[in-house]
Amino acid sequence: MAKILRINMADLTAKYEDVPEKYKYLGGRGLTSSIIYDEVDPTCHPLGPHNKVVFAPGILSGTNAPTSGRVSVGAKSPLTGTIKESNAGSAWPQRLARLGIKALIIEGQPKEPGKFWLIYINKDGVKFEPADEYVGKGLYEVYPKLFERFGKKVSIASIGVAGEYKMAMAGVCFEDREGRPSRYSGRGGLGAVLGSKGVKFIVVDDEGGPGVEIVNKELFEQGRKKLTEALRSHDVTKPKGGLNTYGTAILVNIINEAGGFPTRNFREGRFEGAAKISGEAIFENNKKRLGKELYNHACHPGCIIQCSNTYYDENGNEIVSCIEYETTWAVGANCGIDDLEAVAKLTWLCNDLGLDTIETGGTIAVAMEAGLLEFGDAEGAIRLLDEEIRKGTPLGRILGNGAAVTGKVFGVVRVPAVKGQNMPAYEPRAIKGIGVTYATSTMGADHTSGYTIAPEILGVGGKVDPFAIEKAELSRNFQVTTAFIDSTGHCLFIAFAILDIPSGFEGMVEECNGVLGTNWTTEDVTRIGMEILRKEREFNEKAGFTKADDRLPEFMKYEPLPPHNVVWDVPDEELDKVYAF
Ligand code: SF4
């Protein structure tokens, strides 16, 4: 029987608890948000002793369901003050699930401030070791040492120096299949919360673990086949399809063409240098440099979409993996930088320091807006990360707390944030539905909470006019379905296929029924998604958030965005309809 593992950093103790009935059918985001809702005081200080960090593999993580190695990390966010779930793909949750651990709760704080620990978990239990020798170092230096010490068959969750400094844009890092520190639960500063608990690493060794129980193997297998078939046949997710060839950065040219590619801190919606930092440019440069076409790889065992790229230099040496769409936009177009080599270097630095790339790019752009650097100054941007943030200088501490704090300190009005979190790579003035999601998401400005870009721009799951302002229902439907998918352990990118191919959607539900022994129908997806959102919303209300917080920044209402010269004109009443259920 799976257990909940509870670790208390105040006295370095660990105990295994039976899974309460109410959590039995939950996983991933459904479980992290339920535990935070039940156990964390919404008014607590995010970096204080009463916050908790919860790690939960998805319902299917650890099985051979395709593309299902996602881990949800949950806590009260120091960036937004809201509840937060941020997920990443890695073998780490697969190993945790195979050890029979349904959720890992980290609570309490060490008595000795500034002390960091390595937690080692295997089938025999939990061990704590001081992590002093690794503190202050870059993760690219540290990960190989840890794999040398613990062997290649472990997985590592960690924080970088940004988390040690408790910066609100610090993420939680997991390794990819090559052992690189490159897969992030990036958003919301969860690395800072882990840092506040003195946790530097969580090493998981699943050798000899009991594995994941599957109640109805036949049904699970039936669902797995249906979903696999859908993923292998959809143009976006199939082998050598859009994501496998160009990665998520395939979106650069598409969103730019739509005039919704935020440029130079959301001043414009189209970037003249977009093609140079696109997925196509990554693919073509690699082809030239390696003398062959290079298709992308999986971030965890069992992902059949395989969207993660690796970028190589002129001599064929690896610079970094992976340059995501959000990253090439954040440290590229949003900072006016069109140099792919600089984008790769900035991506590497974010991975090394333990930073969320979206918030980092957004913060540099606000710093540029404030006059600290010129837009387009790649060397200056590199210096801010490598000198100021790495060393934790006073300026580095300001920047490390994100775009909203940086904007406040330097008196910047054009700060594109909601609930303290910088907007991702889609301009809400030009694509209204995603703006409705940014405004109303329980997580602050977050595209993954309700990815209306699918029908508004990509024509996936229908076709909707991006400029139409009646988007409450569309955003709600996406937010609800996403809350469910984030609970399964599947990567959200399966949505491209299952929105267009109904048997794929059925397959996902059958896989869950197979593992849990439930009888969910596709309608239950809506019910379960809504229950998760209700809890998250209630947590935020108790933390002091109201409808007035579900709004976009004022400048978007009066600054027309080129090239379409549109302003944010979705009425507040439309925003308030999203959670009127
Ligand atoms: S589709 Fe991409 S991000 Fe999603 S699990 Fe696969 S490799 Fe990772």
Coordinates of C-alpha atoms and ligand atoms in Angstrom, one line a residue, residues 67 70 183 297-300 303 305-308 324 491 493, ligand 1:
T67 CA 4.6 10.7 -21.2
R70 CA 5.6 14.6 -14.1
R183 CA 14.0 20.2 -15.6
H297 CA 14.7 13.8 -26.7
A298 CA 12.5 12.9 -23.7
C299 CA 13.0 14.6 -20.4
H300 CA 12.0 11.4 -18.6
C303 CA 7.9 10.2 -22.9
I305 CA 6.4 13.1 -27.6
Q306 CA 10.1 14.0 -26.9
C307 CA 10.1 17.7 -27.2
S308 CA 13.4 18.6 -25.4
E324 CA 12.1 26.1 -24.3
C491 CA 2.7 16.2 -19.5
F493 CA 1.4 18.5 -24.1
Ligands
SF4_1 S1 6.5 16.4 -24.1 FE1 8.5 17.4 -23.6 S2 8.2 18.5 -21.6 FE2 6.5 17.0 -21.9 S3 7.3 15.2 -20.8 FE3 7.9 14.9 -23.0 S4 9.9 15.8 -23.2 FE4 9.1 16.5 -21.2

